[in-house]
Short mmCIF file of C-alpha atoms in Angstrom, two decimals:
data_model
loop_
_atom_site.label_atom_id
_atom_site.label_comp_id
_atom_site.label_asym_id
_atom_site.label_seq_id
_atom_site.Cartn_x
_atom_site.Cartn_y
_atom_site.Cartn_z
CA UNK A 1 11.93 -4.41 -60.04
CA UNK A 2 11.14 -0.57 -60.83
CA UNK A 3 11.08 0.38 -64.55
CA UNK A 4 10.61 3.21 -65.97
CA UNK A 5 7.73 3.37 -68.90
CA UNK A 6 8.61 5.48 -71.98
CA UNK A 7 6.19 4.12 -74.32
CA UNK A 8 3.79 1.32 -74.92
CA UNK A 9 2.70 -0.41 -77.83
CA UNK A 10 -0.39 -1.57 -76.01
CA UNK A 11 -2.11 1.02 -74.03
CA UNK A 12 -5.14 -1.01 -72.45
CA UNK A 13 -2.54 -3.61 -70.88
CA UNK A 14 -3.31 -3.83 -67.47
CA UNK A 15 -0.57 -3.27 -65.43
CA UNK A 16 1.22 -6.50 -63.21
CA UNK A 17 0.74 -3.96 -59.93
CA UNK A 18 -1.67 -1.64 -60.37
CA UNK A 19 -1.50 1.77 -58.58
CA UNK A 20 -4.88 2.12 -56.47
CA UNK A 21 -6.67 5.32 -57.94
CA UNK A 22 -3.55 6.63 -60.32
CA UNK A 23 -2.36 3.23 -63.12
CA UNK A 24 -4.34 0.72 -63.76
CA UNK A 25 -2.57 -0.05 -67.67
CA UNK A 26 0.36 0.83 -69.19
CA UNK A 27 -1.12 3.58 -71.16
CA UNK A 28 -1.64 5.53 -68.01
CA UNK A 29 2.20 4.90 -66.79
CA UNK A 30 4.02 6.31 -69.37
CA UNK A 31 6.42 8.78 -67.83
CA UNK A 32 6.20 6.91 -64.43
CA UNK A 33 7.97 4.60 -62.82
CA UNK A 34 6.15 0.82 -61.96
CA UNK A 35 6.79 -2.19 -59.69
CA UNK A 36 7.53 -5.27 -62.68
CA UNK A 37 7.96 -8.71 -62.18
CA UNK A 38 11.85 -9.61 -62.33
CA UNK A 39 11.86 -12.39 -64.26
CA UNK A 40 10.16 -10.15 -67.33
CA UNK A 41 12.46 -7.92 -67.80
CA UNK A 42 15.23 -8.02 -70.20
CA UNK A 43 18.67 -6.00 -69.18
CA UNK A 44 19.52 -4.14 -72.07
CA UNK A 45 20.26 -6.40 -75.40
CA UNK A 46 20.08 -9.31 -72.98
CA UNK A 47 17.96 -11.92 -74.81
CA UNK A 48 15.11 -13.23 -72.30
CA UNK A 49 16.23 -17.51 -71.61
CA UNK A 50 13.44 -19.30 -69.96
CA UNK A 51 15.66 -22.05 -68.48
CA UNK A 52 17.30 -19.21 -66.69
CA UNK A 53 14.65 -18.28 -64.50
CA UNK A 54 14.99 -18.79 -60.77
CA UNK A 55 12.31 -19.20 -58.31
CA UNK A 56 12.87 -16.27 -56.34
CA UNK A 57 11.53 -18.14 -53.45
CA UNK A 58 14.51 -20.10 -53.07
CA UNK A 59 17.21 -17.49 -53.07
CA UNK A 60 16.65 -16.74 -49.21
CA UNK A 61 18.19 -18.97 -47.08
CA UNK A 62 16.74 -19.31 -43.66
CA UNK A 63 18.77 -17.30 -41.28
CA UNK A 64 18.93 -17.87 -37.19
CA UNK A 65 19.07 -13.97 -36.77
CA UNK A 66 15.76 -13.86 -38.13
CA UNK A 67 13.41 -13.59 -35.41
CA UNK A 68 11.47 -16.54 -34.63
CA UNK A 69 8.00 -15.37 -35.76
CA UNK A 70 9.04 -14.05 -39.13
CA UNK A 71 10.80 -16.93 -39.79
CA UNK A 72 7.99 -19.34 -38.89
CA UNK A 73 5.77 -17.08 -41.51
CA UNK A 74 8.22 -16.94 -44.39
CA UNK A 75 8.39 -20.67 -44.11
CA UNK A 76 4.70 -21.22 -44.05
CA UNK A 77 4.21 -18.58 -47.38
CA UNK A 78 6.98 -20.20 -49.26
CA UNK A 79 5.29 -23.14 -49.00
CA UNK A 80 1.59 -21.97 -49.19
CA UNK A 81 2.30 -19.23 -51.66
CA UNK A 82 2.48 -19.13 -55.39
CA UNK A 83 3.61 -16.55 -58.09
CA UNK A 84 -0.36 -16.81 -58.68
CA UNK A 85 -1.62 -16.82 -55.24
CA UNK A 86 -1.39 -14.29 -52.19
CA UNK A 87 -2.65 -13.65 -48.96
CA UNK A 88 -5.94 -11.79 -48.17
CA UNK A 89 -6.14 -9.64 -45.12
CA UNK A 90 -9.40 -8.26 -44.26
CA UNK A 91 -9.51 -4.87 -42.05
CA UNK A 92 -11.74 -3.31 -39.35
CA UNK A 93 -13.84 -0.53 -40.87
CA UNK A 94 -11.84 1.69 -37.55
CA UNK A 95 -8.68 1.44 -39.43
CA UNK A 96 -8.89 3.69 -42.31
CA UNK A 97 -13.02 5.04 -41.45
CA UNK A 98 -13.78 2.23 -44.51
CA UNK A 99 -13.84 -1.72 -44.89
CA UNK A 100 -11.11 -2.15 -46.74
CA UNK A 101 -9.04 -5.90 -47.72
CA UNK A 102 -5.25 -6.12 -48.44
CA UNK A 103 -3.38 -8.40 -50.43
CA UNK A 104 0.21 -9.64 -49.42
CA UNK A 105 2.22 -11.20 -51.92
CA UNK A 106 5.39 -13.18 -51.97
CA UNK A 107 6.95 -9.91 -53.06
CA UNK A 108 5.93 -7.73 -50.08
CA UNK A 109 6.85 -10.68 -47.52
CA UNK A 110 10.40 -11.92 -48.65
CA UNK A 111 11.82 -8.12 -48.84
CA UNK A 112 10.77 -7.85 -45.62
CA UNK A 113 12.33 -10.94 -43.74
CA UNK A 114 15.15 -9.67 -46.15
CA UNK A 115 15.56 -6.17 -43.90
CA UNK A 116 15.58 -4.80 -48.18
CA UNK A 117 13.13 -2.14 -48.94
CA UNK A 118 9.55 -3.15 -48.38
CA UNK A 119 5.79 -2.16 -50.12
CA UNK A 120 3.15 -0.17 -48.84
CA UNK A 121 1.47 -3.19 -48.37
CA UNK A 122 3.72 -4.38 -45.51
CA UNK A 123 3.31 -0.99 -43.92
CA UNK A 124 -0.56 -0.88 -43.96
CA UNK A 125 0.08 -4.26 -42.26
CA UNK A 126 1.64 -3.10 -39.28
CA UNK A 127 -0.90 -0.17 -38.91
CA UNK A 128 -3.41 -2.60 -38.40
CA UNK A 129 -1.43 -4.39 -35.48
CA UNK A 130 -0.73 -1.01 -34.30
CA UNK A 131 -4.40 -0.27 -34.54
CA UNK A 132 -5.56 -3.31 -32.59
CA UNK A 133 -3.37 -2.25 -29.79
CA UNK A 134 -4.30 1.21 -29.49
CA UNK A 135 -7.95 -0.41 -29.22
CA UNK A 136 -7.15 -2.60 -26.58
CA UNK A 137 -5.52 0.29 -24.53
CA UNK A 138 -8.33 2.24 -25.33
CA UNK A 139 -6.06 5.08 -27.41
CA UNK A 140 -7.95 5.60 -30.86
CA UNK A 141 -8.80 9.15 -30.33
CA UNK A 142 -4.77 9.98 -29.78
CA UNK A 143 -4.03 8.74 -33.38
CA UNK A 144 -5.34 8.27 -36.75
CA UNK A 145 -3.56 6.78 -39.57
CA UNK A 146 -3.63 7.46 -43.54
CA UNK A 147 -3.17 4.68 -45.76
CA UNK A 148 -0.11 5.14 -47.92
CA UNK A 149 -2.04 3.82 -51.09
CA UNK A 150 -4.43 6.60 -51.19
CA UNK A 151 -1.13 9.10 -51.49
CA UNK A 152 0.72 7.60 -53.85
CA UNK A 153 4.41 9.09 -54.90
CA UNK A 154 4.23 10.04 -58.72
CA UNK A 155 7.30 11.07 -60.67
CA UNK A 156 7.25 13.99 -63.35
CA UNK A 157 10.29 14.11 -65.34
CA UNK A 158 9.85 17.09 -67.45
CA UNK A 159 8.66 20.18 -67.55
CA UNK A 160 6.27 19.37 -70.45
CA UNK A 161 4.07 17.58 -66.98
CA UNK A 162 3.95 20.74 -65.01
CA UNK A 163 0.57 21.66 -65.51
CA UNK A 164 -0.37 17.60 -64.68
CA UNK A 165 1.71 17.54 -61.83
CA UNK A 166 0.12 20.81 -60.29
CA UNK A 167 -3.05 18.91 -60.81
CA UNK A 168 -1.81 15.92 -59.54
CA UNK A 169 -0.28 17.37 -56.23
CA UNK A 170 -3.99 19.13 -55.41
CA UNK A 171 -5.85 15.78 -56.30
CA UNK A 172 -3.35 14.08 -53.10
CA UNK A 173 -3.61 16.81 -50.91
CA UNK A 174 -7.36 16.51 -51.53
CA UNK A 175 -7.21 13.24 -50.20
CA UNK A 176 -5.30 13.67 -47.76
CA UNK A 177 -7.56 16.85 -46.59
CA UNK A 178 -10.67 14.48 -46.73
CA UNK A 179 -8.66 12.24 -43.88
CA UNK A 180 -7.57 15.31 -41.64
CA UNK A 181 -11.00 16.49 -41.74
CA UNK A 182 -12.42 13.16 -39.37
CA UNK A 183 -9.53 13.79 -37.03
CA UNK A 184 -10.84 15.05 -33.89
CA UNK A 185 -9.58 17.52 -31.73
CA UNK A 186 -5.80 16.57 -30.16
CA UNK A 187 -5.41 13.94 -32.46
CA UNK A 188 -2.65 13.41 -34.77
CA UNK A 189 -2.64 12.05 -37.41
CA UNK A 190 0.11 9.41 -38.83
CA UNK A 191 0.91 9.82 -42.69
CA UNK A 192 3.38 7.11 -43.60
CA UNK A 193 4.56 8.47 -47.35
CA UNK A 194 6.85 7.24 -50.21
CA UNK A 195 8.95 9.94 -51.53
CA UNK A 196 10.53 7.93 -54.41
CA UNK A 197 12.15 4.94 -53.19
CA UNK A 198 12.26 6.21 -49.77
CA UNK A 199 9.99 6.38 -46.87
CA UNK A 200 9.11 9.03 -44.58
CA UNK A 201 6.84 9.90 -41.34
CA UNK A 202 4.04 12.51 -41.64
CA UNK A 203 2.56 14.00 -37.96
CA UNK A 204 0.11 16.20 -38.50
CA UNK A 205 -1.98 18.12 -36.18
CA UNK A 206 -4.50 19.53 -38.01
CA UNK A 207 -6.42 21.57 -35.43
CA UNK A 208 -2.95 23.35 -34.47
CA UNK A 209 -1.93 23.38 -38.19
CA UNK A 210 1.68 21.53 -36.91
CA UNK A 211 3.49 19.61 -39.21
CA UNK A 212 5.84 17.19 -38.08
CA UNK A 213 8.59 15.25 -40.40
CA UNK A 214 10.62 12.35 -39.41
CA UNK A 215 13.01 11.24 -41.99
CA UNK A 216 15.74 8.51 -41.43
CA UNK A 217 18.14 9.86 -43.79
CA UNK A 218 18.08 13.94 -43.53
CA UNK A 219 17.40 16.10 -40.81
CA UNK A 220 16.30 18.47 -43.70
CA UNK A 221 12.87 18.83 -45.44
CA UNK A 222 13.93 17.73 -48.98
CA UNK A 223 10.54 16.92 -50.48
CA UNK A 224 8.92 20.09 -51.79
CA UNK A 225 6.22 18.60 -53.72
CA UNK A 226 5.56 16.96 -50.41
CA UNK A 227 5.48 19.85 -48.50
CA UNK A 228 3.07 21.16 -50.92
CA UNK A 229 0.80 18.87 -50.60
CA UNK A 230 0.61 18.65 -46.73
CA UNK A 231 0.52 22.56 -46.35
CA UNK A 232 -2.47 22.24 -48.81
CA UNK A 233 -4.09 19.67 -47.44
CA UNK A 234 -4.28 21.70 -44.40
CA UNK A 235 -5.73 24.92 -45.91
CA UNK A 236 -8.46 22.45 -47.54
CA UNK A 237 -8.93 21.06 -44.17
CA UNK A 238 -9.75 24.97 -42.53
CA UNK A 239 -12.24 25.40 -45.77
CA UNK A 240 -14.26 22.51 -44.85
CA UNK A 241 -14.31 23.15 -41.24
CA UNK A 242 -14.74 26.81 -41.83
CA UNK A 243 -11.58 28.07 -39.92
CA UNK A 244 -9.75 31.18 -40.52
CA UNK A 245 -6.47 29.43 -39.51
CA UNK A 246 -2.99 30.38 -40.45
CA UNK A 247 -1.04 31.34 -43.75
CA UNK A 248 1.05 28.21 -43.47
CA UNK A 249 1.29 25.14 -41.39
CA UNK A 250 4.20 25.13 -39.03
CA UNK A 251 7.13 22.58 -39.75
CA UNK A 252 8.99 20.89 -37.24
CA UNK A 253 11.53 18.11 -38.51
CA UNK A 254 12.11 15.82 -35.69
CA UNK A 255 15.60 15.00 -35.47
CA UNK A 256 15.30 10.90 -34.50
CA UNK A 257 17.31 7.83 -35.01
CA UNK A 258 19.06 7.96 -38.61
CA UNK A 259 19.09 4.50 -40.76
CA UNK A 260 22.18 2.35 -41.25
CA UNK A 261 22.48 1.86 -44.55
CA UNK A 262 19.89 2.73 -47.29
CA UNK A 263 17.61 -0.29 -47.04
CA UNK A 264 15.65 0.18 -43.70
CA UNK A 265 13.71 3.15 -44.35
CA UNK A 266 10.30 1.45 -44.01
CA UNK A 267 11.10 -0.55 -40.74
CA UNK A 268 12.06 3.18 -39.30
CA UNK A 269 8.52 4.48 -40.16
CA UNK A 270 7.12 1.53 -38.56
CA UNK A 271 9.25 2.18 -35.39
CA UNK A 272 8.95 5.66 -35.17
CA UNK A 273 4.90 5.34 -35.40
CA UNK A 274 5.32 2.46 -32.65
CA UNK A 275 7.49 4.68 -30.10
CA UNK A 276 5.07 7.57 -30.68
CA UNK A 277 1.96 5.37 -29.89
CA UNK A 278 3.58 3.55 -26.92
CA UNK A 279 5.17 6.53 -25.26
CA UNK A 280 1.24 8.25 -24.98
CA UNK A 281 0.13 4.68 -23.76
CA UNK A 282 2.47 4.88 -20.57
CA UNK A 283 1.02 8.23 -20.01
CA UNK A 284 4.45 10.20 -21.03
CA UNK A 285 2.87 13.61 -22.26
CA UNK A 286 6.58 14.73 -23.91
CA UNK A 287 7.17 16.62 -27.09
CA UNK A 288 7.21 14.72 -30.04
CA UNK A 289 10.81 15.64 -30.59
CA UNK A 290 12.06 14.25 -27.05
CA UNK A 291 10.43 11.06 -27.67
CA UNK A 292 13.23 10.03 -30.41
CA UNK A 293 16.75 11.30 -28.71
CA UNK A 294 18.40 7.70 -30.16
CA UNK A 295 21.02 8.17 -32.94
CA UNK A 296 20.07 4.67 -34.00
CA UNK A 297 17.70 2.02 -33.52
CA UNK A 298 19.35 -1.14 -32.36
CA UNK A 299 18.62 -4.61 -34.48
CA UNK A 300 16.81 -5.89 -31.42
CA UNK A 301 14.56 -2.74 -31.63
CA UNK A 302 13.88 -3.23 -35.39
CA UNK A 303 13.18 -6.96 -34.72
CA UNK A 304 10.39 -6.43 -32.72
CA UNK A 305 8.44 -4.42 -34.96
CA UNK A 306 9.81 -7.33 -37.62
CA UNK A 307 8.26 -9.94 -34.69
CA UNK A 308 4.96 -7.82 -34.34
CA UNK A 309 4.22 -7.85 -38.15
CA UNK A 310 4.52 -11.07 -38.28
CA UNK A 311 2.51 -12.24 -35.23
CA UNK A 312 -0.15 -10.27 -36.55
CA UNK A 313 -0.42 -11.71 -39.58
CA UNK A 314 -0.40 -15.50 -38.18
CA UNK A 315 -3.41 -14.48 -35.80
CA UNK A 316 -5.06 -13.57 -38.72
CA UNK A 317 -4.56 -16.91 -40.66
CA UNK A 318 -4.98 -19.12 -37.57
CA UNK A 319 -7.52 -17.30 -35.64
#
């Protein structure tokens, strides 16, 4: 669950999911909102009852429109898999320009054979599989992806925060400026980004200063702090290549597929990077905004990237 943390009688307590470079105890959450594990928190006067507790593992039932793959690997973790216990993915130094190991928990994998809102985790997961095919087809100098953790979405709910969130928003699009700046020439780069609860696609081309949005829910830019950051980063990026460049970045919002319902956000991102990827390996040199002319991605369409996250992940543990 998300909760939001207004106090907290002990600061130092290290937090149940940390955020990588932004809350590692509860003293640096207040004012934020935090992945918590369900069964510790207490609805309103609700008195906590041990004998309550459910193994969350065993509220899924197995379905048949599950495909094949992702139901083999939900089997195998609910098995193999403990509260305590998780599994560790290692990564290619190619993937993010650093070594880099991931850790997917019960909670990332049963949201996600769910088709409910998934983690960053299970995102960074199918860049890698997406990033072993674009080696194989010999494509890594078309695309180059960010990883979601390093650009993490952090609420401020009053104004008191303004001068932190300014600081906040320039410490991202730092980060994010650091990444454009190994992009080569002609390639874009893929910046998968939580905007509170909701998941959206980044393209940028830095070296033409275009800015491309993808959103499954608006065919609007919404996110101002967002925007902020990206039109920064870009600046930052002409400072440390020494380009005049423009003003502004130029915005494009790409009017693709829009979700069903308000669950599927993060299987869109993971589509929409997959179409843009596989339409450049079959040589089709279209404009970004003619590759996604669907109203709606089909289940069958979503169940293959579904099928290709999984696959990838039982390579890893069998290989």
């Amino acid at each position: 669950m998300h909760v939001s943390i207004d106090s907290a009688v002990d600061e130092l307590a290290h937090l149940p999911f940390p955020i990588p470079h932004e809350c590692a105890t509860v003293g640096d959450a207040v004012g934020a909102h935090v992945a918590w594990p369900a069964q510790f928190v207490v609805i309103q006067d609700e008195k906590p009852q041990k004998k309550k507790i459910v193994d969350h593992r065993n509220k899924i039932g197995l379905s048949s429109s599950v495909p094949r793959s992702l139901h083999l690997l939900y089997c195998y973790c609910k098995r193999a898999l403990t509260d305590e216990q998780n599994l560790s993915l290692a990564f290619d130094h190619d993937l993010f320009d650093e070594s880099s190991e991931l850790f997917l928990h019960l909670e990332d994998i049963i949201p996600f054979y769910s088709l409910d809102p998934i983690s960053a985790n299970c995102i960074v997961v199918y860049m890698w599989h997406l990033n072993k095919k674009m080696k194989e087809d010999n494509m890594t100098d078309m695309f180059r992806f960010v990883n979601p953790h390093t650009i993490p979405y952090m609420p401020y709910v009053s104004k008191l925060y303004r001068n932190a969130k300014i600081e906040h928003l320039n410490e991202r699009a730092s980060v994010l400026a650091e990444r454009l700046s190994v992009a080569s020439t002609n390639q874009l780069v893929l910046v998968p980004h939580n905007v509170g609860y909701h998941w959206i696609l980044t393209v940028i081309d830095p070296y033409k200063e275009m800015v491309y949005l993808l959103d499954s829910l608006s065919h609007r830019n919404r996110y101002n702090d967002w925007k902020y950051v990206v039109d920064m980063s870009v600046r930052l990026f002409n400072s440390n290549k020494e380009r005049k460049g423009k003003k502004q970045a130029i915005w494009e919002v790409v009017k693709g597929p829009r979700q069903p319902d308000l669950k599927q956000c993060g299987f869109y991102v993971m589509r929409f990077m997959r179409e843009m990827i596989e339409k450049n390996a079959t040589g089709e040199k279209n404009s970004i905004s003619s590759i996604f002319m669907k109203n709606e991605y089909s289940k069958e369409e979503i169940d293959e990237v579904r099928s290709e996250w999984a696959e990838c992940i039982q390579d890893y543990i069998y290989e």
